[in-house]
PDB file of C-alpha atoms in Angstrom:
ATOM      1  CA  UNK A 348     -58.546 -35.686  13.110  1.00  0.00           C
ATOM      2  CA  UNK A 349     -60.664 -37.899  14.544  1.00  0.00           C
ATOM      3  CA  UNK A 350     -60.230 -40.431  17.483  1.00  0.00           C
ATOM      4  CA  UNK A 351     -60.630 -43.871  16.209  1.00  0.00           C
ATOM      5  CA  UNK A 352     -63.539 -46.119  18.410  1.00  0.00           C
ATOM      6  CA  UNK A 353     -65.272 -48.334  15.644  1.00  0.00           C
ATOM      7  CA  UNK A 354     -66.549 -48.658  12.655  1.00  0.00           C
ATOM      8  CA  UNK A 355     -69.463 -47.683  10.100  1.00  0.00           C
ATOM      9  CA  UNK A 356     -70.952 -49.140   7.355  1.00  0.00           C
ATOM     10  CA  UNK A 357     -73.913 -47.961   5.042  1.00  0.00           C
ATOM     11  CA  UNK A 358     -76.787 -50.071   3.592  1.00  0.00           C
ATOM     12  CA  UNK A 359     -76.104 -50.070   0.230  1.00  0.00           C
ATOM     13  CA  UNK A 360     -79.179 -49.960  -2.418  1.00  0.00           C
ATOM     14  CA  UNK A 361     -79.475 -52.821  -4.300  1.00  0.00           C
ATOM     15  CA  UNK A 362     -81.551 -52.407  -7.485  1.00  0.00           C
ATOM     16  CA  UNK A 363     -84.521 -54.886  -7.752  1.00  0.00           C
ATOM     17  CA  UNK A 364     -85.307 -56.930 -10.552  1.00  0.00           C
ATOM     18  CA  UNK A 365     -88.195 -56.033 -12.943  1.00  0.00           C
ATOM     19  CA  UNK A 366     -91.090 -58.839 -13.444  1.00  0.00           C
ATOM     20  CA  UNK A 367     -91.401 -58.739 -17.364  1.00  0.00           C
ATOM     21  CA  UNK A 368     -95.237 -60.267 -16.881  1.00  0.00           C
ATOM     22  CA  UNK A 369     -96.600 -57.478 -14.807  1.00  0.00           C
ATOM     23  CA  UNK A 370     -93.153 -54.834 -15.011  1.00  0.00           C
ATOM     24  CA  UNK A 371     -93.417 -54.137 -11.357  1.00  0.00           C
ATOM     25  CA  UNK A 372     -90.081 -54.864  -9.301  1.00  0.00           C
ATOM     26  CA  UNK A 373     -89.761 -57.871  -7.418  1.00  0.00           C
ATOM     27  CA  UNK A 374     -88.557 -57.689  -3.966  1.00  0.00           C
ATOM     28  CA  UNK A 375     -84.893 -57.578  -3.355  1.00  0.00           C
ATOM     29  CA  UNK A 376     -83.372 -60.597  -2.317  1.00  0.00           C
ATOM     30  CA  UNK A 377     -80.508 -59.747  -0.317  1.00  0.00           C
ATOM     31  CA  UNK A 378     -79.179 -56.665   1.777  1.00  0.00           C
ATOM     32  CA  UNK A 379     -75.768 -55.385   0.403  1.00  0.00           C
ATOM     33  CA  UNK A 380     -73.400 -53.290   3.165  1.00  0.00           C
ATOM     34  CA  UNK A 381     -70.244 -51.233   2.532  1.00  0.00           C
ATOM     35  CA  UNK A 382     -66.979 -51.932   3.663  1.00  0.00           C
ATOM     36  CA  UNK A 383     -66.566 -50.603   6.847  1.00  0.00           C
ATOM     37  CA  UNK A 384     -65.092 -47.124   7.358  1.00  0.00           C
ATOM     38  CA  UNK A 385     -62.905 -46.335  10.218  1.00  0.00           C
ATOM     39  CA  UNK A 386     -65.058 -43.731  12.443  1.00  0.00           C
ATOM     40  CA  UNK A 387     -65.445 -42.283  16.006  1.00  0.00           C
ATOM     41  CA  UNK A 388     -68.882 -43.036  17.514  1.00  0.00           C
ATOM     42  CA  UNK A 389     -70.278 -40.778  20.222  1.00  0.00           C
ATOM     43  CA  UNK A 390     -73.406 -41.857  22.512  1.00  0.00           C
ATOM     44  CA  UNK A 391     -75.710 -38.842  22.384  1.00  0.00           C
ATOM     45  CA  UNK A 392     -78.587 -40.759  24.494  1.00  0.00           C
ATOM     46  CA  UNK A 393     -78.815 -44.747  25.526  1.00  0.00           C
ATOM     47  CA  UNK A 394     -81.709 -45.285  27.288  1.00  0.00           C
ATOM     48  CA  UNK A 395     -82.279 -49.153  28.622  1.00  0.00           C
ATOM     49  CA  UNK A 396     -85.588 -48.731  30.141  1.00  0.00           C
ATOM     50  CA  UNK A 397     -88.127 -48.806  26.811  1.00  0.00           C
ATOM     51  CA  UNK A 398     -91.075 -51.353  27.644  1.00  0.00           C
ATOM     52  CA  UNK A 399     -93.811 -52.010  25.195  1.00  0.00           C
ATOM     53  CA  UNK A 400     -96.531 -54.816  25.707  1.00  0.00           C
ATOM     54  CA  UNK A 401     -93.816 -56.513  28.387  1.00  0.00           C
ATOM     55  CA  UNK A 402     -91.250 -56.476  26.348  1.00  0.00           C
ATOM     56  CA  UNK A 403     -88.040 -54.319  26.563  1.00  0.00           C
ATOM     57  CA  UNK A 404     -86.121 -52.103  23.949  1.00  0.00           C
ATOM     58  CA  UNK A 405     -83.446 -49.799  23.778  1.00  0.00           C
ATOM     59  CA  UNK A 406     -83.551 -46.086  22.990  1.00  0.00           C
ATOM     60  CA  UNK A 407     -80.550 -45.293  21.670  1.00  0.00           C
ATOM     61  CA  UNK A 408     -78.976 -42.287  19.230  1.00  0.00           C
ATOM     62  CA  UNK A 409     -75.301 -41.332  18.284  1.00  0.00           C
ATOM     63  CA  UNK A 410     -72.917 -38.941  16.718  1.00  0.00           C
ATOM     64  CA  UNK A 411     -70.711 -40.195  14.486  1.00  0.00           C
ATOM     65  CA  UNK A 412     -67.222 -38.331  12.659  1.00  0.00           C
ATOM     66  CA  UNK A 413     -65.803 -39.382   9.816  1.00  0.00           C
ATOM     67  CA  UNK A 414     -62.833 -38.432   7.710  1.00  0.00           C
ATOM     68  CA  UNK A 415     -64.030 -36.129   4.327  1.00  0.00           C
ATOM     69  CA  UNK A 416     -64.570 -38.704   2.299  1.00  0.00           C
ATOM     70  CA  UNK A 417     -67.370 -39.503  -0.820  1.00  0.00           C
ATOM     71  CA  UNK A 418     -70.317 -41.456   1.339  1.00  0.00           C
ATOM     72  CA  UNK A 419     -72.895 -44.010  -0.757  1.00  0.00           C
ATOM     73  CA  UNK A 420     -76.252 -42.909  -0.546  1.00  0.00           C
ATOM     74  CA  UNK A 421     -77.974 -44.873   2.171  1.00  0.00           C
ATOM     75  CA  UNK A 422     -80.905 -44.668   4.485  1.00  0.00           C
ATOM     76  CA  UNK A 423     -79.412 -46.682   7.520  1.00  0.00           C
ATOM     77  CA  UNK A 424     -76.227 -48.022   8.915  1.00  0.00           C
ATOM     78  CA  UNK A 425     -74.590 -50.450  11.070  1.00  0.00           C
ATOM     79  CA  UNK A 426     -72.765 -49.195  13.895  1.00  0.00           C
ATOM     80  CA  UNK A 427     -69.729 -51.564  15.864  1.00  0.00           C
ATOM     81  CA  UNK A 428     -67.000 -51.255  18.589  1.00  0.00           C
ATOM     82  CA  UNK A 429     -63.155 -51.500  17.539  1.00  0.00           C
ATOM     83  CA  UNK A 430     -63.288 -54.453  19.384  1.00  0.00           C
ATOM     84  CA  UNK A 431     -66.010 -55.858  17.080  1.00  0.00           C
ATOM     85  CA  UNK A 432     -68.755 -55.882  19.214  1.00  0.00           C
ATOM     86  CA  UNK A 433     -71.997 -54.779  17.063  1.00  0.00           C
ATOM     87  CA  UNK A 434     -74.126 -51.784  18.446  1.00  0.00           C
ATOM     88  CA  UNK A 435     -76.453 -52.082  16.049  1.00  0.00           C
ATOM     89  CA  UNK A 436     -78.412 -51.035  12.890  1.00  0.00           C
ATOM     90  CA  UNK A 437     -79.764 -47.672  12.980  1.00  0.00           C
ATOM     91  CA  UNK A 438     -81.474 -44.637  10.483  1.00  0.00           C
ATOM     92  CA  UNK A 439     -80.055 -41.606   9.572  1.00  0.00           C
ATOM     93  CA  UNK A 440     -81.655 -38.915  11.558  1.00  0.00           C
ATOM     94  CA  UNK A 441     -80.153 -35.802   9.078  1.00  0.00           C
ATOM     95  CA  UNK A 442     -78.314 -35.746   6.048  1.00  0.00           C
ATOM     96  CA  UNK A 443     -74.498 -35.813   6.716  1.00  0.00           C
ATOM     97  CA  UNK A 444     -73.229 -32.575   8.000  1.00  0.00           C
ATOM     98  CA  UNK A 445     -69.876 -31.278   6.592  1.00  0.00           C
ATOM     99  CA  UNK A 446     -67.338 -29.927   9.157  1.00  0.00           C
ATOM    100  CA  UNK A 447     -65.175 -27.621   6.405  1.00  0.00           C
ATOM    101  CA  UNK A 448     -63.148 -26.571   9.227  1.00  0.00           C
ATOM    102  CA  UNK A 449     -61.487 -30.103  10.219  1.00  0.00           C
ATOM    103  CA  UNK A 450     -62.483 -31.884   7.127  1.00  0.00           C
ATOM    104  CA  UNK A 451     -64.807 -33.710   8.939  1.00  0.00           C
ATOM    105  CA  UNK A 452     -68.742 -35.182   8.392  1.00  0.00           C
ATOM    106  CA  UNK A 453     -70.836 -35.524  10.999  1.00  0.00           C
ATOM    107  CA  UNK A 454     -73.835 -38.126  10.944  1.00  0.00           C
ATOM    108  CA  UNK A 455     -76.896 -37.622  13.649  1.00  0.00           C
ATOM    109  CA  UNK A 456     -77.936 -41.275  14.096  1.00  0.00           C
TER     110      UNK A 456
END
């Protein structure tokens, strides 16, 4: 069981259209995400202090549980708050981890 905090949702793949003059794909034109999924989001490391060329950024990585459940193939996902406030988009650092035990998956972002 986990403890409820926010929500996930996966970048889906959207196929690309094929240019019949020269048959290489055409870049997609829009981003498609999944509905979101229920989750509980644990900060592993938030780090406010990245600088680069004056500028600041945010080194940031998270566990994340799910309930056992059939995930879409995806590359990256959007992480957000229960109370709807966005943490942002993120890459999957491993492949999803399956906790037989609880019935749980585990995703390193």
């Amino acid at each position: 069981m986990i403890i409820e905090n926010g929500t996930i949702e996966f970048k889906l793949k959207v196929p690309s259209p094929i240019d019949p003059e020269t048959g290489l794909t055409k870049p997609a034109a829009k981003t498609a995400w999944s509905d979101p999924i229920p989750c509980q989001i644990i900060p592993n490391t938030q780090n406010l202090r990245g600088r680069v060329n004056g500028g600041h950024f945010t080194v940031a990585s998270f566990v994340v549980l799910l309930e056992e459940q059939r995930l879409p193939a995806s590359e990256q996902v959007r992480l957000a708050w229960s109370d709807c406030r966005t943490i942002g988009e993120y890459s999957l650092i491993a492949p999803p981890e399956l906790l037989q035990a609880v019935c749980e998956i585990k995703l390193m972002v």
